[in-house]
Tab-separated table of C-alpha atoms in Angstrom:
chain	number	residue	atom	x	y	z
A	1	MET	CA	-50.115	23.105	0.044
A	2	ALA	CA	-52.942	23.909	2.438
A	3	ILE	CA	-53.003	27.508	1.227
A	4	LEU	CA	-53.275	26.369	-2.364
A	5	VAL	CA	-56.051	23.916	-1.539
A	6	PHE	CA	-58.159	26.221	0.621
A	7	TRP	CA	-57.268	29.680	-0.656
A	8	ASN	CA	-57.866	30.175	-4.335
A	9	VAL	CA	-57.291	27.936	-7.322
A	10	ARG	CA	-56.994	30.976	-9.612
A	11	ILE	CA	-53.566	31.700	-8.160
A	12	PHE	CA	-52.103	29.613	-10.970
A	13	GLU	CA	-53.627	31.861	-13.643
A	14	SER	CA	-51.534	34.881	-12.651
A	15	LEU	CA	-48.482	32.941	-11.540
A	16	SER	CA	-45.224	33.643	-13.339
A	17	TRP	CA	-43.228	30.498	-12.685
A	18	ARG	CA	-39.939	32.023	-13.840
A	19	LEU	CA	-40.287	35.047	-11.558
A	20	GLU	CA	-41.510	32.969	-8.614
A	21	LEU	CA	-38.688	30.470	-9.026
A	22	CYS	CA	-36.008	33.194	-9.099
A	23	PHE	CA	-37.536	35.077	-6.166
A	24	GLY	CA	-38.086	31.851	-4.223
A	25	LEU	CA	-34.499	30.739	-4.719
A	26	PHE	CA	-33.206	34.166	-3.662
A	27	VAL	CA	-35.341	34.320	-0.508
A	28	GLY	CA	-34.712	30.672	0.281
A	29	LEU	CA	-30.963	31.025	-0.017
A	30	PHE	CA	-30.454	34.337	1.757
A	31	GLY	CA	-33.333	34.110	4.225
A	32	THR	CA	-33.460	30.464	5.212
A	33	ILE	CA	-30.315	28.559	4.281
A	34	LEU	CA	-27.315	30.894	4.642
A	35	PRO	CA	-28.107	32.688	7.939
A	36	PRO	CA	-28.200	29.585	10.175
A	37	LEU	CA	-25.233	28.031	8.390
A	38	LEU	CA	-23.059	31.127	8.683
A	39	PHE	CA	-24.191	31.828	12.233
A	40	SER	CA	-23.397	28.291	13.397
A	41	LYS	CA	-20.052	28.421	11.594
A	42	GLY	CA	-19.035	31.749	13.145
A	43	PHE	CA	-20.475	31.261	16.649
A	44	PRO	CA	-17.508	29.261	18.051
A	45	SER	CA	-15.032	31.941	16.975
A	46	LEU	CA	-17.189	34.721	18.455
A	47	GLY	CA	-17.632	33.095	21.811
A	48	LEU	CA	-20.738	32.733	23.908
A	49	GLY	CA	-20.967	36.378	24.998
A	50	ARG	CA	-20.620	38.094	21.634
A	51	GLY	CA	-22.606	35.365	19.896
A	52	SER	CA	-25.594	35.840	22.172
A	53	ILE	CA	-25.413	39.615	21.697
A	54	LEU	CA	-25.375	39.110	17.941
A	55	ALA	CA	-28.359	36.762	18.150
A	56	ALA	CA	-30.286	39.265	20.276
A	57	ILE	CA	-29.605	42.106	17.827
A	58	GLU	CA	-31.792	40.259	15.309
A	59	ILE	CA	-34.965	41.286	17.178
A	60	PRO	CA	-34.520	45.088	16.989
A	61	VAL	CA	-33.259	44.868	13.415
A	62	SER	CA	-36.360	42.983	12.296
A	63	ILE	CA	-38.611	45.459	14.097
A	64	GLY	CA	-36.636	48.397	12.728
A	65	THR	CA	-36.956	47.174	9.167
A	66	ALA	CA	-40.639	46.285	9.525
A	67	PHE	CA	-41.474	49.927	10.214
A	68	PRO	CA	-40.148	51.575	7.031
A	69	PHE	CA	-40.609	48.684	4.609
A	70	LEU	CA	-43.891	47.123	5.746
A	71	ARG	CA	-45.361	50.222	7.418
A	72	GLU	CA	-46.107	48.293	10.596
A	73	GLN	CA	-46.935	50.174	13.754
A	74	ILE	CA	-44.325	49.673	16.470
A	75	PRO	CA	-45.781	50.172	19.963
A	76	PHE	CA	-43.629	51.652	22.700
A	77	THR	CA	-43.899	48.468	24.746
A	78	GLN	CA	-42.317	46.498	21.916
A	79	VAL	CA	-39.427	48.941	21.707
A	80	LEU	CA	-39.042	48.816	25.482
A	81	GLY	CA	-39.045	45.010	25.394
A	82	CYS	CA	-36.305	44.962	22.773
A	83	LEU	CA	-34.222	47.369	24.822
A	84	CYS	CA	-34.669	45.197	27.903
A	85	ILE	CA	-33.549	42.079	26.042
A	86	ILE	CA	-30.471	43.785	24.611
A	87	ALA	CA	-29.596	45.450	27.933
A	88	GLY	CA	-29.950	42.170	29.814
A	89	ILE	CA	-27.675	40.280	27.461
A	90	VAL	CA	-25.103	43.053	27.289
A	91	PHE	CA	-25.174	43.529	31.067
A	92	HIS	CA	-24.684	39.796	31.575
A	93	ASN	CA	-21.695	39.662	29.215
A	94	VAL	CA	-19.844	42.885	30.044
A	95	ARG	CA	-17.160	42.457	32.616
A	96	PHE	CA	-16.939	45.396	35.005
A	97	ARG	CA	-13.528	46.442	36.249
A	98	LYS	CA	-13.091	47.471	39.860
A	99	THR	CA	-11.106	50.644	40.091
A	100	ALA	CA	-8.615	51.012	42.869
A	101	ILE	CA	-9.158	54.092	45.010
């Protein structure tokens, strides 16, 4: 509402309500409603370790898709940060076996 009030009133002149409604429903359903519902439904069956790894994978995937689709620049420090997050969670959840010598 604040964007409509302060941005530009002429947005309604070029607005296609049918297109915006279909696109809004699609993005709302698959981007906002279904992911948290499905994630919270599947998390107990995955367990804490695999669930946290799956949650942490979201960060590199969003950065990886922002590069080709949105043409965003990805600095090396951001890539390194993502690798550190993933490595920390995987390292915390992987059980190391002691080999008998």
